[in-house]
Short mmCIF file of C-alpha atoms in Angstrom, two decimals:
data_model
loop_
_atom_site.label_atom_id
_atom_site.label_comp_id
_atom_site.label_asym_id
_atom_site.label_seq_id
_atom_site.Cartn_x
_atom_site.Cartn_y
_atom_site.Cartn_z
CA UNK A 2 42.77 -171.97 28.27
CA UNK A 3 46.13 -172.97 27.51
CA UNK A 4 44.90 -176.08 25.59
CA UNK A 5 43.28 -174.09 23.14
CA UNK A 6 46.17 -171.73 22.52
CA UNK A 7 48.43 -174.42 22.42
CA UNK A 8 46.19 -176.01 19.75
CA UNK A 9 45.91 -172.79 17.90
CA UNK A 10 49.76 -172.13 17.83
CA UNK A 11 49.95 -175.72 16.17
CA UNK A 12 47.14 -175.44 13.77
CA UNK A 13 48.80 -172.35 12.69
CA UNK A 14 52.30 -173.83 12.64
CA UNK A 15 50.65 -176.42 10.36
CA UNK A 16 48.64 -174.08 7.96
CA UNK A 17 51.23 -171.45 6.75
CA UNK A 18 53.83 -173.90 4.69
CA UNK A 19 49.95 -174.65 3.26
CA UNK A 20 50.01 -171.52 2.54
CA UNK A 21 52.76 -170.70 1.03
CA UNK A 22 52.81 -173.82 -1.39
CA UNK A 23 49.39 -172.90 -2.86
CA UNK A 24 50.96 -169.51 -3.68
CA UNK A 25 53.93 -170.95 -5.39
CA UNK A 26 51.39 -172.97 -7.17
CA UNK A 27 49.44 -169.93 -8.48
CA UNK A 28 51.91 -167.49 -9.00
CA UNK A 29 53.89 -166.45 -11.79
CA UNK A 30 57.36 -166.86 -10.24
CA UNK A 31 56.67 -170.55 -10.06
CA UNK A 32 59.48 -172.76 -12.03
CA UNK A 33 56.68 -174.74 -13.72
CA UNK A 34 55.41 -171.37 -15.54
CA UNK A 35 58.77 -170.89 -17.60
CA UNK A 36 58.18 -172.36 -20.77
CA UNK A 37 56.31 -172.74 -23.95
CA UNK A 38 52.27 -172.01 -23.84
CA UNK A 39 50.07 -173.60 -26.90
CA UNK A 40 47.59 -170.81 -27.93
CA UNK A 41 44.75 -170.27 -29.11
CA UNK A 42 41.90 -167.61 -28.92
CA UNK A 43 38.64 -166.05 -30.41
CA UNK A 44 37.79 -162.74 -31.76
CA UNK A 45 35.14 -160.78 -30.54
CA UNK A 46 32.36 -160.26 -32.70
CA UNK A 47 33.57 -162.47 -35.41
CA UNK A 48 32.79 -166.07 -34.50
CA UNK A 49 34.29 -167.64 -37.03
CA UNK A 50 37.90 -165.84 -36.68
CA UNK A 51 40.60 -167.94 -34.82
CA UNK A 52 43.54 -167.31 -33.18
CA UNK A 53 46.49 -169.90 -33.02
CA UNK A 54 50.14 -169.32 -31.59
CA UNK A 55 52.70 -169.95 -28.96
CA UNK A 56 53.93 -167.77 -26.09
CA UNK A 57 57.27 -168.27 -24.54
CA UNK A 58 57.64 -166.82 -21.04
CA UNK A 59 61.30 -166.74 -18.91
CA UNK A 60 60.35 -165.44 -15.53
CA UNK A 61 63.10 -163.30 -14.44
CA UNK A 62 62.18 -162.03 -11.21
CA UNK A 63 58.66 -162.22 -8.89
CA UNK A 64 56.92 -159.00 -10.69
CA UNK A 65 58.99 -159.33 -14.11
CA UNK A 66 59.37 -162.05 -17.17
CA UNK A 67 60.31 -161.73 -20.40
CA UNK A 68 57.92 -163.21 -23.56
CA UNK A 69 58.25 -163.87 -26.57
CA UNK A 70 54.85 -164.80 -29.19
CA UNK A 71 53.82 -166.20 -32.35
CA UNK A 72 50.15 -165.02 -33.13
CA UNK A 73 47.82 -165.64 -36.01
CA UNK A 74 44.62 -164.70 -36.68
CA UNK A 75 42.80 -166.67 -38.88
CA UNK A 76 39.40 -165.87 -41.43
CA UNK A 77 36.37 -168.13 -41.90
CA UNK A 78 38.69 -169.74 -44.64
CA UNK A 79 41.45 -170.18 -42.70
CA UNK A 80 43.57 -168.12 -44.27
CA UNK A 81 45.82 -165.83 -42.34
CA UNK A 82 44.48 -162.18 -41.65
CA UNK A 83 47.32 -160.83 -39.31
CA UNK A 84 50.54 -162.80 -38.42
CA UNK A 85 52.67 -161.48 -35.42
CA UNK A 86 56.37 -163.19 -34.28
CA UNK A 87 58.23 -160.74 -32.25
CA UNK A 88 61.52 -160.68 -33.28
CA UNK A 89 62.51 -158.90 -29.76
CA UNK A 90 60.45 -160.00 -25.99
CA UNK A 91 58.27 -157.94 -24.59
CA UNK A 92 58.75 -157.56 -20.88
CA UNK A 93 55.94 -158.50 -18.98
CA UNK A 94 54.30 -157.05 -16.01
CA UNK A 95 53.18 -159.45 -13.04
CA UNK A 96 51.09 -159.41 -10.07
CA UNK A 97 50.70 -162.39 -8.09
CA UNK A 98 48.75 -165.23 -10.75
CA UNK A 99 48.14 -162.08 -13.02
CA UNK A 100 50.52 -161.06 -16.07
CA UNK A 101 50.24 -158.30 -18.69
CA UNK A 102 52.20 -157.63 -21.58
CA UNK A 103 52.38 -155.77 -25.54
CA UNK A 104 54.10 -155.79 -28.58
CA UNK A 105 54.47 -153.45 -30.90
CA UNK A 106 55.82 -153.48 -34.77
CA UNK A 107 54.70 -153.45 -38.27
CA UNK A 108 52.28 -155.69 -39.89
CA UNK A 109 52.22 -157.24 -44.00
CA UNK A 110 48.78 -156.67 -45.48
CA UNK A 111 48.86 -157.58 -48.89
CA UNK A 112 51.49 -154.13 -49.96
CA UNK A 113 50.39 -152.43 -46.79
CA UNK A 114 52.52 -151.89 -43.64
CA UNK A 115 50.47 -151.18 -40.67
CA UNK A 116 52.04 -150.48 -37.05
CA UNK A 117 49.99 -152.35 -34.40
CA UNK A 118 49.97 -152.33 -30.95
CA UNK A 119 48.98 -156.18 -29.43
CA UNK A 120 48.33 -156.39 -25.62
CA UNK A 121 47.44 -159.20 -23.26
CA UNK A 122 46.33 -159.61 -19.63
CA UNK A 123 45.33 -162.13 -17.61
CA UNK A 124 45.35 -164.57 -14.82
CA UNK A 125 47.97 -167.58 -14.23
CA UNK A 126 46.65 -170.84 -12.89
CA UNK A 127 49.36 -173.54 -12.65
CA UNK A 128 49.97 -174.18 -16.05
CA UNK A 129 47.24 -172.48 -17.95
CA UNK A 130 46.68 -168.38 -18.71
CA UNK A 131 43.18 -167.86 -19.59
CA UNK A 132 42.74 -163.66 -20.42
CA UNK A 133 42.43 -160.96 -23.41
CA UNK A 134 44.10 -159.44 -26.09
CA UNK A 135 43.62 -156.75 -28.00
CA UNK A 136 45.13 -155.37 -31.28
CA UNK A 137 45.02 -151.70 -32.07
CA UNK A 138 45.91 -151.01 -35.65
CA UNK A 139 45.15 -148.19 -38.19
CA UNK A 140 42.72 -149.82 -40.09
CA UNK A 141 41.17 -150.23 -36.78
CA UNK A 142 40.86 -152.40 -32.98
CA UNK A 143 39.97 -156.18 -32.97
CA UNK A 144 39.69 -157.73 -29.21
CA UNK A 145 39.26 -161.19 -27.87
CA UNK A 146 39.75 -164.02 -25.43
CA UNK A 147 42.57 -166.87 -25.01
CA UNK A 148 44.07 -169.87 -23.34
CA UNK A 149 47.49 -170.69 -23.24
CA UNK A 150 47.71 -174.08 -22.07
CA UNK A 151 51.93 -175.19 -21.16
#
């Protein structure tokens, strides 16, 4: 009896700083997760649409980090539908691996101003943030996936 709870104790001794490193791996407050983020996405519903940008993320605490973007969304023809650069970071939300975050402002199109809303969410793995976005507008909602790859 007192072999086997010896072995547990040990087994257990040996599994949490396991543990504890895969969870530094994973989550957002890990140093490796500060940093620039190549992006790129899809738009529901519209195949041919693209989305190309950058995120930059400063985690500032274990549930907060600040980001900053550069988003484009892109026709068939590759010419530029929507362009977002925030010119102030959002501050983003996280939980664990999982981060969520928005910016709001004013878009160009053509002699148009139109105030958007642009959210993301989605889950951290090591070095790569694989989730959605969505952009609410006036002239109406566009939604999609993306990778971020650091």
């Amino acid at each position: 009896m007192r072999i086997w709870k010896s072995a547990r104790i040990a087994l257990l001794a040996l599994t949490l700083p396991l543990l504890g490193a895969c969870s530094d791996a994973l989550g957002i407050d890990d140093d490796e997760f500060n940093g620039r983020f190549d992006y790129t996405g899809e738009v529901s519903g519209a195949p041919f649409y693209t989305i190309d940008g950058t995120i930059d993320i400063d985690v500032r605490s274990n549930n907060e980090a600040v980001v900053d973007l550069r988003w484009i969304m892109l026709d068939e023809d590759q010419r530029v539908r929507y362009a977002i650069e925030s010119s102030s970071p959002a501050v983003a939300r996280n939980r664990g691996d999982y981060i969520e975050f928005s910016f709001e402002g004013t878009l160009q199109d053509g002699s148009n101003d139109i105030e958007f809303i642009l959210y993301h969410e989605g889950p951290i793995r090591g070095r790569t943030m694989i989730g959605n976005w969505e952009l609410l507008t006036e002239q109406g909602d566009e939604e999609g996936e993306f990778t971020a790859v650091r």
